[in-house]
CSV table of C-alpha atoms and ligand atoms in Angstrom, one decimal:
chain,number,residue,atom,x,y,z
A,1,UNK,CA,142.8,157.0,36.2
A,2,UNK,CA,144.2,157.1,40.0
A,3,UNK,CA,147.9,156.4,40.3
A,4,UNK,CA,148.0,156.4,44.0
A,5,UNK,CA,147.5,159.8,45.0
A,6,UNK,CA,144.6,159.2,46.3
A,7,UNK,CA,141.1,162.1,44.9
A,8,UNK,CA,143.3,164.9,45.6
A,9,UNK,CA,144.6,167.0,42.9
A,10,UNK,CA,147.3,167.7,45.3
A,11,UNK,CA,150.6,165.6,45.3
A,12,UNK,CA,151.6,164.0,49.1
A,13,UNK,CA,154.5,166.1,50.2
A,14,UNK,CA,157.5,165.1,51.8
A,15,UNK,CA,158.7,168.1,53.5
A,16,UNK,CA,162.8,168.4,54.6
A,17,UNK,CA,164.2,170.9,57.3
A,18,UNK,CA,167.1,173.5,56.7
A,19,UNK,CA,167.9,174.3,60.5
A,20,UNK,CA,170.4,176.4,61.0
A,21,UNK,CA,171.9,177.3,64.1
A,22,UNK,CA,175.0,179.7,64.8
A,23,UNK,CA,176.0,179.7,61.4
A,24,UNK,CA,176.1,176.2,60.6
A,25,UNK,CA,173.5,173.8,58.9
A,26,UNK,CA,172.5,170.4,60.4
A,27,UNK,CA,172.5,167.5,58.4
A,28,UNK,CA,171.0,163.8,59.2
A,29,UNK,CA,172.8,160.3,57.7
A,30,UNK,CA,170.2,158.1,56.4
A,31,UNK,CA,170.5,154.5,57.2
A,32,UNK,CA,167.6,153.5,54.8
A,33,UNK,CA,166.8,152.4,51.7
A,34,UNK,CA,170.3,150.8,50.9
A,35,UNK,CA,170.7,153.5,48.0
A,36,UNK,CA,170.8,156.3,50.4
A,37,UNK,CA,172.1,155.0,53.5
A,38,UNK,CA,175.6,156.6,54.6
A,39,UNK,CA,174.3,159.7,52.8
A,40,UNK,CA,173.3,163.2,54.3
A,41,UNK,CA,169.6,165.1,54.5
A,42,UNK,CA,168.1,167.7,55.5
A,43,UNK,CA,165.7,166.1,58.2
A,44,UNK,CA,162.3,165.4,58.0
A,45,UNK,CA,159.3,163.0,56.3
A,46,UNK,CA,155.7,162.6,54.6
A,47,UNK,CA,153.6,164.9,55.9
A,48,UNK,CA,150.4,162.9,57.4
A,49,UNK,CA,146.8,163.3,55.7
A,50,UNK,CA,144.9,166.2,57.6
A,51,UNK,CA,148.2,167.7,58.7
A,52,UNK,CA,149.8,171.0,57.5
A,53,UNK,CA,153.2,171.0,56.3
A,54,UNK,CA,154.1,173.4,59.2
A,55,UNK,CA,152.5,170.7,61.6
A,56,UNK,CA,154.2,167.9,60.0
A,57,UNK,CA,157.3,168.8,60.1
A,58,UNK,CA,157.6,169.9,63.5
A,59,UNK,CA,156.2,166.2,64.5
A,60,UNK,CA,158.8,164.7,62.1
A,61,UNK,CA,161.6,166.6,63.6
A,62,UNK,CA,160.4,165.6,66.9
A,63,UNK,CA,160.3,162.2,66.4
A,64,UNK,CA,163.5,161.9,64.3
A,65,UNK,CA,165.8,164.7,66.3
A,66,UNK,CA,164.1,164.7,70.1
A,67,UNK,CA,163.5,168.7,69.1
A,68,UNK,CA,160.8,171.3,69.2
A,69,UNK,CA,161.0,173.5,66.2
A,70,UNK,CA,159.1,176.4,64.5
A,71,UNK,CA,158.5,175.4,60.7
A,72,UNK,CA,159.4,178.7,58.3
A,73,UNK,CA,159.3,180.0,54.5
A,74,UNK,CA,159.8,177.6,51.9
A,75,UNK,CA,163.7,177.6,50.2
A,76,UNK,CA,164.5,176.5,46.9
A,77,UNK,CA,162.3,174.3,44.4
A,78,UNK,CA,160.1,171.7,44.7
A,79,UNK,CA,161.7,168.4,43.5
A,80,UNK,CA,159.4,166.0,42.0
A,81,UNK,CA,159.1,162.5,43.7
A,82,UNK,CA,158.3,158.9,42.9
A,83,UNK,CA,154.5,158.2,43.4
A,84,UNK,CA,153.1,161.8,42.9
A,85,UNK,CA,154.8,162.9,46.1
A,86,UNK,CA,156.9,166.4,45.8
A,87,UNK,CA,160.0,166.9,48.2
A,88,UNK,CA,159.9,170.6,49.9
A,89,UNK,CA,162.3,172.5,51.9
A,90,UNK,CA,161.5,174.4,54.8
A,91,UNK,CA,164.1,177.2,57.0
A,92,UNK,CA,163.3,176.2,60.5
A,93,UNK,CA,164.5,177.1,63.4
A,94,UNK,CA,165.0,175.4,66.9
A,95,UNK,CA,163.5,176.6,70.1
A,96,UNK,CA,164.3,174.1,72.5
A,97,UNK,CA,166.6,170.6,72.8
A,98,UNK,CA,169.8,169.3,71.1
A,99,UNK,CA,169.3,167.4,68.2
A,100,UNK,CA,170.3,163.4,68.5
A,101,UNK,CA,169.8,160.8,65.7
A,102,UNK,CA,167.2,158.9,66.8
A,103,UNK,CA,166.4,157.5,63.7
A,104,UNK,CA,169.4,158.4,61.7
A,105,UNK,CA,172.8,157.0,61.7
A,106,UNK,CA,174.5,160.8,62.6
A,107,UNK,CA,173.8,164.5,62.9
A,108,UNK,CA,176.0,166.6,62.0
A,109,UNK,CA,176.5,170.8,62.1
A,110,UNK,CA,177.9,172.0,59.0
A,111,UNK,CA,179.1,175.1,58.1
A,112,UNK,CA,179.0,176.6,53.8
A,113,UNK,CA,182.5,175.0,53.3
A,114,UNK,CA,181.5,171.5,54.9
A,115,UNK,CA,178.4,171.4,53.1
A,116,UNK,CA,180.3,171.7,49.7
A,117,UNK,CA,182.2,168.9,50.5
A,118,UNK,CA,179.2,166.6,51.9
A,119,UNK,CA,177.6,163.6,50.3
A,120,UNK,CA,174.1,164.8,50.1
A,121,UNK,CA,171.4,163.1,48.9
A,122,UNK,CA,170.9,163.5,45.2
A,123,UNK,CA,167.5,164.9,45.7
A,124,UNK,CA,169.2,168.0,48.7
A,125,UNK,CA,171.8,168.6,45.9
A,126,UNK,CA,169.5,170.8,44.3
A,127,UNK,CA,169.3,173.4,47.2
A,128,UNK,CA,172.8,173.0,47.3
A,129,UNK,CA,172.6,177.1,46.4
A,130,UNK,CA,170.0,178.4,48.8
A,131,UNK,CA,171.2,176.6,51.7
A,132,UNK,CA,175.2,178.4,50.9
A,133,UNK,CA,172.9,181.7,50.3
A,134,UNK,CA,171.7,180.5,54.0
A,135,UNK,CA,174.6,179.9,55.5
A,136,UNK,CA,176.6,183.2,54.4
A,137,UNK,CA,173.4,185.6,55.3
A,138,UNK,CA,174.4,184.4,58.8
B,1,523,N1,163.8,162.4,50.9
B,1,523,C1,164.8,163.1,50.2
B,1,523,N2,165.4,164.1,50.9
B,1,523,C2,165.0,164.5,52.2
B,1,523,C3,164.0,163.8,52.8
B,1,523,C4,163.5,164.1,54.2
B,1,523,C5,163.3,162.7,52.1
B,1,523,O1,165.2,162.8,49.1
B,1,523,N3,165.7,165.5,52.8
B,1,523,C6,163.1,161.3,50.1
B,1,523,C7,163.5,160.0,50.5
B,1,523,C8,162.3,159.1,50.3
B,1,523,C9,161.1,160.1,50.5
B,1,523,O2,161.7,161.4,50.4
B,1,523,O3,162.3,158.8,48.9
B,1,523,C10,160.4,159.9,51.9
B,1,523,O4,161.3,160.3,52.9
B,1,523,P1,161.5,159.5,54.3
B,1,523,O5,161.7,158.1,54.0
B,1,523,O6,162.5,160.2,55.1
B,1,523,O7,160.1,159.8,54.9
B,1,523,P2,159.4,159.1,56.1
B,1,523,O8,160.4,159.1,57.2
B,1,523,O9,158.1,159.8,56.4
B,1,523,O10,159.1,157.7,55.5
B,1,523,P3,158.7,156.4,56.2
B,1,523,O11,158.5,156.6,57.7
B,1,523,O12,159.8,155.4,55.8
B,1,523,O13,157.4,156.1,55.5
């Protein structure tokens, strides 16, 4: 039976963004839905049928940050999402612009200590110990 994921085996992914940059990691506040507004992400959004995750992310992080990135390895496990969607993390890294939250409430630089103390979004809270890994490796 179909349950929304279309004929493909494949779940739809949502792919997320660790970007770090001089030894700090940069989160996003969510203003939407109400349950995760105020809260912190890693960047980023459903990637588009026909589009790689590389390709997807970089348009997400345009659209969202007003940045040009270059998509990387993968960190840390997939987390399993409503509506046979999976939520991936990506290491990216930023080759030109500042990001500025155009569709976010904030962005913010953290750095390992900060990030401890941050309210993430329950789903990031599982990379919680690649993206310290990350941060000290710097
Ligand atoms: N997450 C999540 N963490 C995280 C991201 C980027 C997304 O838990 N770092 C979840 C939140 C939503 C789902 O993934 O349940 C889709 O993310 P969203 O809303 O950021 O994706 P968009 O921007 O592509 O979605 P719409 O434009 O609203 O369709």
């Amino acid at each position: 039976m179909q349950t929304g994921a279309g004929n493909s085996a494949e779940p739809r992914e949502v792919a997320a963004a660790a970007i770090v940059d001089a030894g700090r990691l940069l989160l996003a506040q969510r203003v939407s839905p109400p349950h995760l507004a105020g809260l912190w992400e890693l960047p980023g959004g459903k990637i588009e049928a026909g589009e790689t995750p590389a390709d997807g992310l970089a348009r997400e992080l345009r659209e969202e940050l007003g940045v040009e990135t270059v998509v990387g390895a993968r960190i840390g496990s997939d987390v399993p999402l409503a509506g046979a969607m999976v939520l991936r993390a990506y290491v990216v890294e930023l080759k030109s612009g500042t990001p500025e939250a155009l569709e976010h409430a904030a962005v913010r630089w953290v750095d390992a200590e900060q990030l401890a103390g941050a309210d993430l979004v329950p789903n990031d809270e599982v990379w919680l110990p690649e993206l310290t890994a990350l941060l000290e490796s710097f």
